[in-house]
Amino acid sequence: MKQFFKLKLLMTLTAMMVIIMAALCYISINELDYSLLDKRSRVLYAADGSVIGYSLSEDSDAYRFYTRVDEVSPLYIQMLLVNEDKNFYHHCGVDFLSLIRATFSNLRSGRITSGGSTIAMQVVKKLTGHERTYFNKLKEIIQAIYITKKFGREKVLEWYLTIAPYGSNIEGVKAASLRWFNHLPDKMTPSEAALLTALPRAPEYIRPDRNHKATLYYKNEVLKNSYGKMVFSDDVWKASLKDEIPDRLHPIVKSESTLAAYLFSRTADREIYSYIDPKIQEILQNQAGIFHENHQDGAVLSAVVLDASSHRITGVLGSSDLQVTQMCLPFYRRSPGSSLKPFAYGMAFNEGKLHPRTILHDNTRLYGSWKPSNFTNRFMGKVSADKALTLSLNLPALEVLNLIGPHNFLSTLNKNRQRVYVRNNAADYSIVLGSADINLVDLAELYAMLNEDGVLHSYALTVDPEKRNDEAVKMMSPESARAVFEILKDTPRPPNGINMENVSYKTGTSSRYVDALATGSLGNYTVAVAVRFPDNRAGYYKYSGLKDAAPVLFAILNELPVKNFEKRELSSELFDSVAPEGLAETVEDNKIIDDKSLQIVFPKNGDTVLPDYNGNIFIKYTGGEGKIYLNYEDVQSENDYFHPEREGFYSISILDEAGHSDTVNFRVVLDE
């Protein structure tokens, strides 16, 4: 009977122990908080793996960059395991022999002097924030075994490389290497690897910038132990003992923080791997520095570089002045000025309605009584299409657009996805003069299409394994695209002394000189440059595409590692020096005689006008078809009035959906 009670008591005690252990295991496992990993820094990487943009961690503003084992020097991994967890690949997450030795050592000394912690135990200590107690150590044993069995050794090691403390607000070996050594952790010296092995033991005490003597001692202890375990040879050990240790923290260079912010806002990914080339990025940053030094009037330089050999975006300059704007401007839609003109010519070539030597008309009779002017305020009369394009003449461009139609022009540009945006999705003739909106990347892709003989590709910026970068659309025939590309080689060169004959490019200047652009190709590269006032205000200095954007474009192209971009031989009448008989000259008469022509009847040319009591001047007109648009300083409106903000001479145009237009020039007096 007594034996029965003893057995029952033993079973009860065993059951209680099992319940207690199960409860302890449950509590321990549920204590694990993975938010350190989930709320780590977001990082944008260049093509070579370097960091070009990042955010601090969400929970503590720490530098905490996720780090894979293959991103770290094998020497460091070897030294780490030799010094911190020599049986890492053999135990279950806990090295019980080391733990027993550490326990006896602590009991002899009467305090905790040695932890016996494995890599897994150090990870769970960071995940839980435990204080150093024997009970917490017991929970850490359970937790270490759990994460090792559930996630595997390699994942546990990655977590250590990501969250281990390295002084200040630095967590993880990648951030530590960048901040202490100014380079990524894949190229650490033995001395650097020893320092980063030692630092997590007492991050603030061993900090190189605060306690040089302690840093030197612990670093050399790691080197000594590693040498004793034959990690490296005698000469390497002795040389490493003499290495200097860092005395300050390095800033992590962010070559494109605006691009990082733009991409972070569009994806939840913590790590974004881009195709940005650091050497090209350096070229863009140098140009940004030069521009900022010479222009501090609120204008901002932005640029994008496309590589046709890989169909990748290899360079992005978001903003040359972060004090003015931190927007990544190449991805925001703005007026392209006259940058869309080449595509109207190319489409007209493609439809057989125009030849480069066709005579167009640059005069004031075009479109009835409309008297718009060119950028230079001069007219050339009869001019060949190729000459009209290289000189960016407005009236011939409208004549060309009339051949293909504004709606056809817009739908072709937006083939397979929308790139060009117009009000109410209704294209009119002003689209070719800059009334539409397009972002700089899409504009660059259109010019790259000319370089690739009419095939439009979507250029990739980031690595996306699930999305193949093979989206391509044929926008126009190879002959038509080639004809435009060759014509643009004769565009006047910028006044900066760089005269590269093979650059095919076009400039654009938007209304009130708010946007000045230059886009062009050389070899495998297409580059788009924009000088812009992000707040849409006009500056005192009037920027233009030729005078200000084109010099930057040529400076960038001059430094790029341009490769020869092979193109096949083409044969077409478009390359003949004389236009076919039927395309010798466009017919003007059908544009002059029009019983539905639009005419402004008030005010008239030369009038002096006072605004009404609301400060507005109403425009009265006759004729027209469909909606009537008013163009005031190249800003389109559907109103029939405008509000002058200054005294002086004004040029006001109105335009209908059929292309009829009229313009008047008059003087406004605000206070007499």
Coordinates of C-alpha atoms in Angstrom, one line a residue, residues 221-422:
E221 CA 41.7 39.1 -27.6
V222 CA 39.5 38.0 -30.5
L223 CA 42.5 38.1 -32.8
K224 CA 44.6 36.0 -30.3
N225 CA 41.9 33.4 -29.9
S226 CA 41.2 33.2 -33.7
Y227 CA 44.9 32.7 -34.3
G228 CA 45.0 30.0 -31.7
K229 CA 42.2 28.3 -33.5
M230 CA 44.2 28.5 -36.8
V231 CA 41.7 30.9 -38.4
F232 CA 44.7 32.8 -40.0
S233 CA 48.5 32.5 -40.1
D234 CA 51.1 34.0 -37.8
D235 CA 52.0 36.9 -40.1
V236 CA 48.4 37.9 -40.5
W237 CA 47.9 37.9 -36.7
K238 CA 51.0 40.0 -36.0
A239 CA 50.1 42.5 -38.8
S240 CA 46.5 42.8 -37.6
L241 CA 47.6 43.7 -34.1
K242 CA 49.2 46.8 -35.5
D243 CA 46.1 47.9 -37.5
E244 CA 44.5 51.2 -36.6
I245 CA 41.0 51.2 -35.2
P246 CA 38.4 53.7 -36.2
D247 CA 38.0 56.8 -34.0
R248 CA 34.7 58.1 -35.4
L249 CA 31.4 57.0 -37.0
H250 CA 31.0 57.4 -40.7
P251 CA 27.8 58.7 -42.3
I252 CA 26.2 56.3 -44.6
V253 CA 26.3 57.9 -48.0
K254 CA 22.8 58.3 -49.5
S255 CA 23.3 59.1 -53.2
E256 CA 19.6 59.1 -53.9
S257 CA 17.4 59.5 -50.8
T258 CA 14.6 61.0 -52.9
L259 CA 14.5 57.8 -55.0
A260 CA 14.5 55.7 -51.9
A261 CA 11.6 57.7 -50.4
Y262 CA 9.7 57.4 -53.7
L263 CA 10.1 53.6 -53.9
F264 CA 9.5 53.1 -50.1
S265 CA 6.1 54.8 -50.6
R266 CA 5.1 52.4 -53.3
T267 CA 6.1 49.0 -51.8
A268 CA 6.1 47.3 -48.4
D269 CA 9.4 45.6 -49.1
R270 CA 12.1 46.3 -46.6
E271 CA 14.9 45.6 -49.0
I272 CA 14.7 47.0 -52.6
Y273 CA 17.4 46.0 -55.1
S274 CA 17.7 48.4 -58.0
Y275 CA 19.7 48.5 -61.2
I276 CA 21.2 51.9 -60.3
D277 CA 24.9 52.0 -61.3
P278 CA 26.9 53.8 -58.6
K279 CA 29.4 55.2 -61.1
I280 CA 26.6 56.7 -63.2
Q281 CA 25.0 58.0 -60.0
E282 CA 28.2 59.7 -59.1
I283 CA 28.2 61.5 -62.5
L284 CA 24.6 62.7 -61.8
Q285 CA 25.5 63.8 -58.3
N286 CA 28.5 65.8 -59.5
Q287 CA 26.3 67.6 -62.0
A288 CA 23.8 68.2 -59.2
G289 CA 26.6 69.8 -57.1
I290 CA 27.7 72.0 -60.0
F291 CA 24.1 73.1 -60.7
H292 CA 23.4 73.8 -57.0
E293 CA 26.6 75.9 -56.7
N294 CA 25.6 78.1 -59.7
H295 CA 21.8 78.3 -59.2
Q296 CA 20.2 78.8 -55.8
D297 CA 17.0 80.5 -56.9
G298 CA 14.6 77.7 -56.2
A299 CA 15.2 75.8 -59.5
V300 CA 16.1 72.1 -59.2
L301 CA 18.0 69.8 -61.5
S302 CA 16.7 66.3 -62.0
A303 CA 17.7 63.5 -64.5
V304 CA 17.3 59.9 -65.5
V305 CA 19.7 57.6 -67.4
L306 CA 18.4 54.6 -69.4
D307 CA 20.6 51.8 -70.8
A308 CA 19.2 50.3 -74.0
S309 CA 21.6 47.3 -73.9
S310 CA 19.8 46.0 -70.8
H311 CA 16.5 48.0 -70.8
R312 CA 17.3 49.2 -67.3
I313 CA 17.2 52.5 -65.5
T314 CA 20.8 52.9 -64.3
G315 CA 20.8 56.4 -62.9
V316 CA 18.3 58.7 -61.2
L317 CA 18.8 62.2 -59.9
G318 CA 15.7 63.1 -57.9
S319 CA 16.5 66.6 -56.7
S320 CA 19.7 68.6 -56.8
D321 CA 18.5 70.7 -53.8
L322 CA 16.8 68.8 -50.9
Q323 CA 16.1 72.1 -49.2
V324 CA 13.8 73.1 -52.0
T325 CA 12.2 69.7 -52.6
Q326 CA 12.6 66.1 -51.5
M327 CA 10.4 64.8 -54.3
C328 CA 11.9 62.4 -56.8
L329 CA 11.0 64.7 -59.7
P330 CA 11.6 62.3 -62.6
F331 CA 8.5 60.3 -61.6
Y332 CA 6.2 63.3 -61.3
R333 CA 4.2 64.6 -64.3
R334 CA 5.0 68.0 -65.6
S335 CA 4.8 69.9 -68.9
P336 CA 7.4 68.6 -71.5
G337 CA 7.4 71.9 -73.4
S338 CA 8.0 71.1 -77.0
S339 CA 9.7 67.7 -76.3
L340 CA 6.8 65.8 -77.9
K341 CA 7.2 67.4 -81.3
P342 CA 9.5 64.6 -82.7
F343 CA 6.9 62.0 -82.2
A344 CA 4.3 63.9 -84.3
Y345 CA 6.8 64.0 -87.1
G346 CA 7.6 60.3 -86.7
M347 CA 3.9 59.3 -86.9
A348 CA 3.4 61.5 -90.0
F349 CA 6.4 59.7 -91.6
N350 CA 5.0 56.4 -90.5
E351 CA 1.6 57.1 -92.2
G352 CA 3.2 58.3 -95.4
K353 CA 1.9 61.8 -95.0
L354 CA 5.2 63.6 -94.6
H355 CA 8.8 63.4 -95.7
P356 CA 11.8 65.0 -94.0
R357 CA 12.2 67.3 -97.1
T358 CA 8.5 68.2 -97.3
I359 CA 8.0 71.9 -97.3
L360 CA 6.1 73.2 -94.3
H361 CA 4.9 76.8 -93.6
D362 CA 6.2 78.9 -90.7
N363 CA 4.1 82.1 -91.1
T364 CA 1.2 84.0 -89.5
R365 CA -1.5 82.8 -91.9
L366 CA -1.7 79.3 -90.4
Y367 CA -5.0 78.4 -88.8
G368 CA -7.1 81.3 -90.0
S369 CA -6.5 84.4 -88.0
W370 CA -4.3 82.8 -85.3
K371 CA -1.0 84.5 -85.0
P372 CA 1.1 82.4 -82.6
S373 CA 4.8 82.8 -82.5
N374 CA 7.9 80.6 -82.2
F375 CA 10.1 80.6 -79.2
T376 CA 12.4 83.1 -81.0
N377 CA 9.5 85.3 -82.1
R378 CA 10.7 85.0 -85.7
F379 CA 9.1 83.3 -88.7
M380 CA 10.9 81.5 -91.5
G381 CA 8.3 81.2 -94.1
K382 CA 8.6 78.0 -96.1
V383 CA 10.9 75.5 -94.4
S384 CA 11.6 71.7 -94.8
A385 CA 10.2 69.4 -92.2
D386 CA 13.6 68.3 -90.9
K387 CA 14.8 71.9 -90.5
A388 CA 11.5 72.8 -88.8
L389 CA 12.0 70.0 -86.3
T390 CA 15.6 70.8 -85.5
L391 CA 14.7 74.4 -84.9
S392 CA 11.6 73.4 -82.9
L393 CA 9.3 75.7 -84.9
N394 CA 5.8 75.8 -83.5
L395 CA 3.7 76.5 -86.5
P396 CA 5.1 73.7 -88.7
A397 CA 4.6 71.3 -85.7
L398 CA 0.9 72.2 -85.6
E399 CA 0.8 71.7 -89.4
V400 CA 2.3 68.2 -88.9
L401 CA -0.1 67.4 -86.1
N402 CA -2.9 68.3 -88.3
L403 CA -1.8 65.6 -90.7
I404 CA -2.3 62.8 -88.1
G405 CA -4.8 64.4 -85.7
P406 CA -4.4 65.2 -82.0
H407 CA -6.5 62.2 -80.9
N408 CA -4.4 59.7 -82.9
F409 CA -1.2 61.3 -81.7
L410 CA -2.3 60.9 -78.0
S411 CA -3.5 57.4 -78.4
T412 CA -0.3 56.3 -80.1
L413 CA 1.9 57.8 -77.4
N414 CA -0.3 56.0 -74.8
K415 CA 0.0 52.7 -76.5
N416 CA -0.2 49.8 -74.0
R417 CA -0.3 52.3 -71.0
Q418 CA -0.9 55.9 -70.3
R419 CA 2.1 58.1 -70.4
V420 CA 0.8 61.4 -71.6
Y421 CA -2.0 63.1 -69.7
V422 CA -4.3 65.8 -71.0

